[in-house]
Short mmCIF file of C-alpha atoms and ligand atoms in Angstrom, two decimals:
data_model
loop_
_atom_site.label_atom_id
_atom_site.label_comp_id
_atom_site.label_asym_id
_atom_site.label_seq_id
_atom_site.Cartn_x
_atom_site.Cartn_y
_atom_site.Cartn_z
CA MET I 1 -35.45 -5.06 -31.24
CA SER I 2 -33.36 -7.56 -29.29
CA LEU I 3 -33.38 -7.41 -25.52
CA ALA I 4 -29.77 -6.22 -25.54
CA GLY I 5 -30.55 -3.55 -28.12
CA GLY I 6 -33.58 -2.38 -26.17
CA LEU I 7 -31.65 -2.23 -22.96
CA LEU I 8 -28.77 -0.28 -24.49
CA SER I 9 -31.16 2.19 -26.09
CA GLY I 10 -32.66 2.96 -22.70
CA ASP I 11 -35.88 0.96 -22.90
CA VAL I 12 -36.85 0.45 -19.28
CA ARG I 13 -39.17 -2.47 -20.13
CA ALA I 14 -36.26 -4.35 -21.69
CA LEU I 15 -34.28 -3.76 -18.51
CA ALA I 16 -37.13 -4.96 -16.28
CA ARG I 17 -37.65 -8.06 -18.41
CA ALA I 18 -33.93 -8.87 -18.39
CA ILE I 19 -33.80 -8.62 -14.61
CA SER I 20 -36.82 -10.94 -14.34
CA LEU I 21 -34.99 -13.48 -16.48
CA ALA I 22 -31.98 -13.18 -14.17
CA GLU I 23 -34.22 -13.70 -11.17
CA ASP I 24 -35.65 -16.84 -12.77
CA ARG I 25 -32.06 -18.01 -13.41
CA ASP I 26 -32.97 -18.23 -17.08
CA PRO I 27 -29.92 -19.00 -19.25
CA GLN I 28 -31.06 -16.17 -21.56
CA ALA I 29 -30.13 -13.71 -18.83
CA THR I 30 -26.65 -15.14 -18.50
CA ALA I 31 -26.19 -14.96 -22.26
CA LEU I 32 -27.44 -11.39 -22.27
CA VAL I 33 -25.08 -10.35 -19.49
CA ALA I 34 -22.21 -11.99 -21.35
CA GLU I 35 -23.16 -10.07 -24.50
CA LEU I 36 -23.41 -6.78 -22.62
CA GLN I 37 -20.22 -7.28 -20.65
CA PRO I 38 -18.18 -4.80 -22.76
CA GLN I 39 -20.70 -2.08 -21.82
CA THR I 40 -20.24 -2.61 -18.08
CA GLY I 41 -17.76 -1.49 -15.44
CA ARG I 42 -18.73 2.15 -15.40
CA ALA I 43 -21.26 2.27 -12.56
CA PHE I 44 -20.34 3.01 -8.97
CA LEU I 45 -21.70 0.21 -6.77
CA VAL I 46 -22.79 1.10 -3.25
CA GLY I 47 -24.05 -1.47 -0.77
CA LEU I 48 -26.37 -0.58 2.09
CA THR I 49 -26.46 -3.25 4.73
CA GLY I 50 -27.52 -3.57 8.36
CA SER I 51 -30.01 -5.30 10.61
CA PRO I 52 -33.71 -5.39 9.75
CA GLY I 53 -35.51 -2.14 10.38
CA THR I 54 -32.47 0.10 10.76
CA GLY I 55 -33.78 2.25 7.91
CA LYS I 56 -31.89 1.03 4.85
CA SER I 57 -34.80 1.52 2.47
CA THR I 58 -35.62 4.95 3.86
CA LEU I 59 -31.95 5.91 3.53
CA ALA I 60 -31.82 4.59 -0.03
CA ASP I 61 -34.83 6.72 -0.87
CA ALA I 62 -33.20 9.82 0.66
CA LEU I 63 -29.89 9.09 -1.07
CA VAL I 64 -31.67 8.76 -4.41
CA LYS I 65 -32.91 12.32 -4.00
CA VAL I 66 -29.40 13.65 -3.26
CA ILE I 67 -27.90 11.68 -6.16
CA ARG I 68 -30.58 13.02 -8.53
CA ASP I 69 -30.04 16.57 -7.26
CA ARG I 70 -26.43 16.10 -8.33
CA GLN I 71 -27.52 15.12 -11.84
CA GLN I 72 -26.58 11.45 -11.67
CA THR I 73 -28.79 8.52 -12.61
CA VAL I 74 -29.40 5.74 -10.13
CA GLY I 75 -30.60 2.16 -9.91
CA VAL I 76 -31.73 0.64 -6.63
CA ILE I 77 -31.85 -3.10 -5.99
CA ALA I 78 -33.46 -4.16 -2.74
CA VAL I 79 -32.52 -7.77 -2.11
CA ASP I 80 -34.74 -9.69 0.24
CA PRO I 81 -33.47 -13.24 0.85
CA SER I 82 -36.45 -14.04 3.05
CA SER I 83 -38.95 -13.33 0.34
CA PRO I 84 -39.42 -16.08 -2.26
CA PHE I 85 -42.01 -13.93 -4.02
CA THR I 86 -42.90 -10.27 -3.98
CA GLY I 87 -43.86 -10.06 -0.34
CA GLY I 88 -45.10 -7.42 2.05
CA ALA I 89 -41.75 -5.83 2.88
CA VAL I 90 -41.00 -5.45 -0.78
CA LEU I 91 -44.32 -3.80 -1.39
CA GLY I 92 -43.52 -1.46 1.49
CA ASP I 93 -40.26 -0.52 -0.19
CA ARG I 94 -42.12 0.21 -3.40
CA ILE I 95 -44.60 2.48 -1.73
CA ARG I 96 -41.89 4.25 0.22
CA MET I 97 -39.92 5.00 -2.90
CA SER I 98 -42.90 5.72 -5.10
CA ARG I 99 -42.18 9.45 -5.19
CA HIS I 100 -39.45 8.62 -7.72
CA THR I 101 -41.64 6.63 -10.10
CA LEU I 102 -42.04 9.41 -12.63
CA ASP I 103 -38.31 10.11 -12.74
CA LYS I 104 -36.64 8.28 -15.63
CA GLY I 105 -33.29 8.71 -13.89
CA VAL I 106 -34.40 6.35 -11.11
CA PHE I 107 -34.97 2.62 -11.46
CA ILE I 108 -36.03 0.65 -8.40
CA ARG I 109 -36.32 -3.09 -8.24
CA SER I 110 -36.88 -5.57 -5.43
CA MET I 111 -35.48 -9.07 -5.75
CA GLY I 112 -36.45 -12.21 -3.87
CA ALA I 113 -35.18 -15.76 -3.99
CA ARG I 114 -38.11 -17.11 -6.07
CA GLY I 115 -37.44 -20.59 -4.78
CA HIS I 116 -34.04 -20.84 -6.43
CA LEU I 117 -31.92 -21.63 -3.41
CA GLY I 118 -28.45 -20.25 -3.88
CA GLY I 119 -29.49 -18.34 -6.96
CA LEU I 120 -30.10 -14.98 -5.38
CA ALA I 121 -26.48 -13.87 -5.31
CA ALA I 122 -26.07 -14.79 -8.98
CA ALA I 123 -29.32 -13.04 -9.87
CA THR I 124 -28.26 -9.93 -7.96
CA ARG I 125 -24.89 -9.84 -9.71
CA GLU I 126 -26.61 -10.15 -13.07
CA ALA I 127 -29.11 -7.40 -12.20
CA ILE I 128 -26.16 -5.15 -11.30
CA HIS I 129 -24.46 -5.85 -14.62
CA LEU I 130 -27.70 -5.14 -16.46
CA LEU I 131 -28.18 -1.80 -14.69
CA ASP I 132 -24.55 -0.98 -15.36
CA ALA I 133 -24.96 -1.69 -19.09
CA TYR I 134 -28.20 0.31 -19.02
CA GLY I 135 -25.97 3.24 -18.11
CA ARG I 136 -26.76 3.99 -14.50
CA ASP I 137 -24.13 6.16 -12.82
CA VAL I 138 -24.81 4.78 -9.36
CA ILE I 139 -26.26 1.45 -8.25
CA LEU I 140 -27.47 1.12 -4.67
CA VAL I 141 -27.86 -2.42 -3.38
CA GLU I 142 -29.83 -2.92 -0.17
CA THR I 143 -29.45 -6.20 1.70
CA VAL I 144 -30.21 -7.31 5.22
CA GLY I 145 -26.95 -7.93 7.02
CA VAL I 146 -27.09 -11.61 7.72
CA GLY I 147 -23.41 -12.22 8.27
CA GLN I 148 -21.94 -15.18 6.48
CA SER I 149 -24.55 -15.35 3.78
CA GLU I 150 -23.89 -16.24 0.19
CA LEU I 151 -24.83 -12.69 -0.54
CA GLU I 152 -21.82 -11.00 0.99
CA ILE I 153 -22.32 -7.43 0.00
CA SER I 154 -18.63 -6.68 0.37
CA THR I 155 -17.92 -9.03 -2.50
CA ILE I 156 -20.51 -7.33 -4.68
CA CYS I 157 -20.04 -3.59 -4.12
CA ASP I 158 -17.30 -0.95 -4.30
CA THR I 159 -18.34 0.82 -1.12
CA VAL I 160 -20.22 -0.78 1.75
CA VAL I 161 -22.32 1.39 4.04
CA LEU I 162 -23.24 -0.21 7.34
CA VAL I 163 -26.50 1.17 8.69
CA LEU I 164 -26.95 1.12 12.46
CA MET I 165 -29.44 2.75 14.77
CA PRO I 166 -28.96 4.20 18.25
CA GLU I 167 -29.16 2.25 21.46
CA SER I 168 -30.41 -0.91 19.86
CA GLY I 169 -27.86 -3.03 21.69
CA ASP I 170 -27.78 -4.39 18.21
CA ALA I 171 -24.86 -2.15 17.32
CA VAL I 172 -22.71 -3.95 19.86
CA GLN I 173 -23.62 -7.34 18.46
CA THR I 174 -22.99 -6.30 14.90
CA ILE I 175 -19.56 -5.04 15.79
CA LYS I 176 -18.78 -8.26 17.62
CA ALA I 177 -19.75 -10.26 14.56
CA GLY I 178 -16.70 -8.83 12.86
CA ILE I 179 -18.66 -6.67 10.49
CA LEU I 180 -16.21 -3.83 11.10
CA GLU I 181 -13.97 -5.11 8.35
CA ILE I 182 -16.66 -4.89 5.72
CA ALA I 183 -17.86 -1.36 6.55
CA ASP I 184 -16.31 1.46 4.53
CA VAL I 185 -18.75 4.00 5.93
CA PHE I 186 -20.84 3.79 9.09
CA VAL I 187 -24.09 5.61 9.39
CA ILE I 188 -26.07 5.83 12.57
CA ASN I 189 -29.58 6.42 11.33
CA LYS I 190 -32.59 7.62 13.36
CA VAL I 191 -30.58 10.20 15.29
CA ASP I 192 -33.93 11.87 15.96
CA LEU I 193 -34.56 9.08 18.47
CA GLY I 194 -31.57 10.15 20.58
CA GLY I 195 -28.73 8.04 21.97
CA ALA I 196 -26.67 8.15 18.78
CA GLU I 197 -23.58 9.45 20.56
CA LYS I 198 -23.32 6.30 22.65
CA THR I 199 -23.48 4.15 19.54
CA ARG I 200 -20.81 6.29 17.88
CA ARG I 201 -18.45 5.74 20.82
CA LEU I 202 -19.07 1.99 20.68
CA ILE I 203 -18.07 1.91 17.03
CA GLN I 204 -15.01 4.05 17.68
CA ASP I 205 -13.87 1.88 20.57
CA ALA I 206 -14.29 -1.26 18.48
CA MET I 207 -12.31 0.30 15.64
CA ALA I 208 -9.51 1.34 17.97
CA LEU I 209 -8.96 -2.33 18.81
CA GLY I 210 -8.53 -3.33 15.20
CA PRO I 211 -5.48 -2.92 13.01
CA ARG I 212 -4.77 0.56 11.62
CA GLN I 213 -5.98 0.78 8.07
CA ALA I 214 -5.17 3.24 5.32
CA TRP I 215 -8.88 4.02 5.17
CA ARG I 216 -10.53 4.92 8.45
CA PRO I 217 -14.26 4.41 7.99
CA PRO I 218 -16.06 7.63 8.89
CA ILE I 219 -19.05 7.50 11.21
CA LEU I 220 -21.96 9.59 9.98
CA MET I 221 -25.19 10.49 11.73
CA ALA I 222 -28.44 10.80 9.85
CA SER I 223 -32.17 10.82 10.03
CA ALA I 224 -33.41 9.27 6.84
CA ALA I 225 -37.03 9.94 7.76
CA LYS I 226 -36.35 13.65 8.28
CA GLU I 227 -33.85 13.74 5.40
CA GLU I 228 -31.13 15.10 7.65
CA GLY I 229 -27.46 14.33 7.19
CA ILE I 230 -28.00 12.71 3.81
CA GLY I 231 -25.80 15.10 1.79
CA PRO I 232 -22.85 14.56 4.15
CA LEU I 233 -23.45 10.80 4.00
CA TRP I 234 -23.28 10.84 0.21
CA ASP I 235 -20.12 12.98 0.41
CA ALA I 236 -18.54 10.40 2.73
CA ILE I 237 -19.43 7.65 0.28
CA LEU I 238 -17.86 9.64 -2.56
CA GLY I 239 -14.84 10.20 -0.32
CA HIS I 240 -14.37 6.46 -0.10
CA GLN I 241 -14.76 6.14 -3.85
CA ALA I 242 -12.04 8.76 -4.37
CA PHE I 243 -9.80 6.93 -1.91
CA LEU I 244 -10.32 3.66 -3.78
CA LYS I 245 -9.42 5.25 -7.07
CA GLU I 246 -6.29 6.98 -5.76
CA SER I 247 -5.00 4.01 -3.79
CA GLY I 248 -5.56 1.44 -6.50
CA GLY I 249 -8.02 -0.27 -4.20
CA LEU I 250 -10.81 -0.05 -6.72
CA ALA I 251 -8.95 -2.17 -9.27
CA ALA I 252 -8.01 -4.64 -6.51
CA ARG I 253 -11.59 -4.87 -5.30
CA ARG I 254 -12.95 -5.37 -8.77
CA GLN I 255 -10.39 -8.06 -9.49
CA GLN I 256 -11.36 -9.86 -6.29
CA ARG I 257 -14.98 -9.50 -7.26
CA LEU I 258 -14.34 -10.94 -10.70
CA LYS I 259 -12.68 -13.95 -9.13
CA GLN I 260 -15.61 -14.50 -6.75
CA GLU I 261 -18.01 -14.22 -9.62
CA VAL I 262 -16.13 -16.77 -11.72
CA VAL I 263 -16.07 -19.18 -8.77
CA ALA I 264 -19.80 -18.66 -8.26
CA LEU I 265 -20.56 -19.21 -11.95
CA VAL I 266 -18.51 -22.39 -12.05
CA ALA I 267 -20.20 -23.63 -8.88
CA GLU I 268 -23.67 -22.87 -10.25
CA ARG I 269 -22.95 -24.73 -13.49
CA ALA I 270 -21.34 -27.66 -11.69
CA ARG I 271 -24.36 -28.00 -9.41
CA ASP I 272 -26.76 -27.98 -12.36
CA GLU I 273 -24.65 -30.47 -14.23
CA ALA I 274 -24.34 -32.82 -11.26
CA ARG I 275 -28.14 -32.90 -10.90
CA ARG I 276 -28.52 -33.52 -14.63
CA VAL I 277 -26.07 -36.41 -14.58
CA LEU I 278 -27.64 -37.96 -11.48
CA ASP I 279 -31.22 -37.55 -12.72
CA GLY I 280 -30.36 -38.66 -16.25
CA ASP I 281 -30.02 -42.07 -17.86
CA THR I 282 -26.44 -42.52 -16.72
CA ALA I 283 -24.72 -45.42 -15.01
CA VAL I 284 -24.17 -43.41 -11.87
CA GLY I 285 -27.73 -42.08 -11.93
CA ARG I 286 -29.18 -45.57 -12.32
CA ARG I 287 -27.06 -46.93 -9.50
CA LEU I 288 -28.21 -44.14 -7.26
CA ARG I 289 -31.88 -44.76 -8.05
CA GLU I 290 -31.65 -48.52 -7.76
CA ASN I 291 -29.83 -48.36 -4.48
CA ARG I 292 -32.09 -49.23 -1.55
CA ASN I 293 -29.76 -49.90 1.35
CA GLY I 294 -27.94 -46.56 1.48
CA LYS I 295 -24.55 -48.22 1.18
CA LEU I 296 -23.28 -46.14 -1.71
CA ASN I 297 -20.28 -43.96 -1.07
CA PRO I 298 -21.05 -40.29 -1.81
CA TYR I 299 -17.37 -39.49 -2.33
CA ALA I 300 -17.01 -42.18 -4.96
CA LEU I 301 -20.25 -41.03 -6.62
CA ALA I 302 -19.03 -37.44 -6.69
CA GLU I 303 -15.80 -38.53 -8.37
CA GLU I 304 -17.83 -40.48 -10.86
CA VAL I 305 -20.06 -37.48 -11.63
CA LEU I 306 -17.02 -35.27 -12.08
CA GLY I 307 -15.53 -37.88 -14.38
CA GLN I 308 -18.60 -37.67 -16.60
CA ARG I 309 -17.89 -34.13 -17.65
CA GLY I 310 -17.07 -34.81 -21.23
CA PRO I 311 -16.68 -32.33 -24.08
CA GLN I 312 -20.46 -32.35 -24.57
CA GLY I 313 -21.13 -31.80 -20.88
CA GLY I 314 -21.30 -35.57 -20.39
CA SER I 315 -24.26 -37.80 -19.70
N1 GTP L 401 -37.57 7.85 13.80
C1 GTP L 401 -37.04 7.46 12.65
N2 GTP L 401 -37.55 6.39 12.02
C2 GTP L 401 -37.00 6.03 10.85
C3 GTP L 401 -35.90 6.71 10.28
N3 GTP L 401 -35.55 6.10 9.15
C4 GTP L 401 -36.40 5.06 8.99
N4 GTP L 401 -37.28 5.02 10.02
C5 GTP L 401 -38.38 4.06 10.22
O1 GTP L 401 -37.84 2.79 10.53
C6 GTP L 401 -38.68 1.75 10.00
C7 GTP L 401 -37.84 0.82 9.14
O2 GTP L 401 -37.37 1.54 8.02
P1 GTP L 401 -36.90 0.80 6.70
O3 GTP L 401 -36.33 1.85 5.82
O4 GTP L 401 -37.99 -0.03 6.17
O5 GTP L 401 -35.77 -0.13 7.27
P2 GTP L 401 -34.99 -1.29 6.52
O6 GTP L 401 -33.65 -1.35 7.15
O7 GTP L 401 -35.03 -1.09 5.05
O8 GTP L 401 -35.82 -2.55 6.91
P3 GTP L 401 -35.76 -4.02 6.25
O9 GTP L 401 -35.65 -3.85 4.77
O10 GTP L 401 -37.03 -4.66 6.68
O11 GTP L 401 -34.55 -4.69 6.86
C8 GTP L 401 -39.77 2.45 9.21
O12 GTP L 401 -40.92 2.52 10.01
C9 GTP L 401 -39.20 3.83 8.97
O13 GTP L 401 -40.19 4.82 8.82
C10 GTP L 401 -35.38 7.86 10.96
O14 GTP L 401 -34.45 8.53 10.56
N5 GTP L 401 -36.00 8.18 12.15
MG1 MG L 402 -35.71 -2.38 3.48
#
């Protein structure tokens, strides 16, 4: 059976293989996603972001349990930009979530950069589309909040959950970094450690300074490790989903996302093509290689490369 056929019929190995192709930035994955596109758009995409160690993976694990209790299927993608290969943290995530391994309604996958600089966002998008086509009701995407990264979770997900922890001093910094705008739901995790109330006030004060929005992000408290407050957290996430649907925000978000994705796809192709033209047996490529005194003008070369894009891709 074809990979697409396998994936649509619920073969988990086909799904895993397709995601590996996406991770390798294999053109087969892109073709597959394009083929499956009509089967996508049904899943609810939830991003979990926050500083390292705030408990995103533990929360994802606890949320998976709640989602499964409510009879929905779920896919989890843990994106680790710092890990070019399956590293220690990723293994930790696996072990932590291993209690779900026998449940066919749960699919968990960690993704690293695999040496393809700039390819992780594209790979993550493709993995999301693949899980969507596979028929998952909910897709949870965990990323470390690194600010202005190429992997802006707000451009990938419907609902963004910002995970903070009490009294880290970190909460203050995160809020300063302007992350308020991207959070649809706040969760202060590790309430069992104490000091969560102070963090909640900090968030509230920061929000009071901002413009009034139609959606006021709720601030939840939870202990992922003790599995406390997880049901209410999921309800808050669903509350945001309902708001998006009623306000027309969901369509707007998805349109914005589509645009970002097109821009990213064009950029990825253009980058590949520029390298091919410059490395190939082309006039501009030869001039670049033969040049020894560094006097070539990069702007002129870029124009020349762009001018080479013929109907056959140019070369
Ligand atoms: N006390 C307490 N510890 C917790 C809680 N939730 C998670 N932890 C612990 O916090 C540590 C980090 O948890 P992770 O879930 O790996 O955090 P993360 O945000 O996914 O970390 P990275 O993926 O490395 O950024 C682990 O040792 C967890 O056991 C909680 O509710 N209370
Ligand atoms: Mg994690």
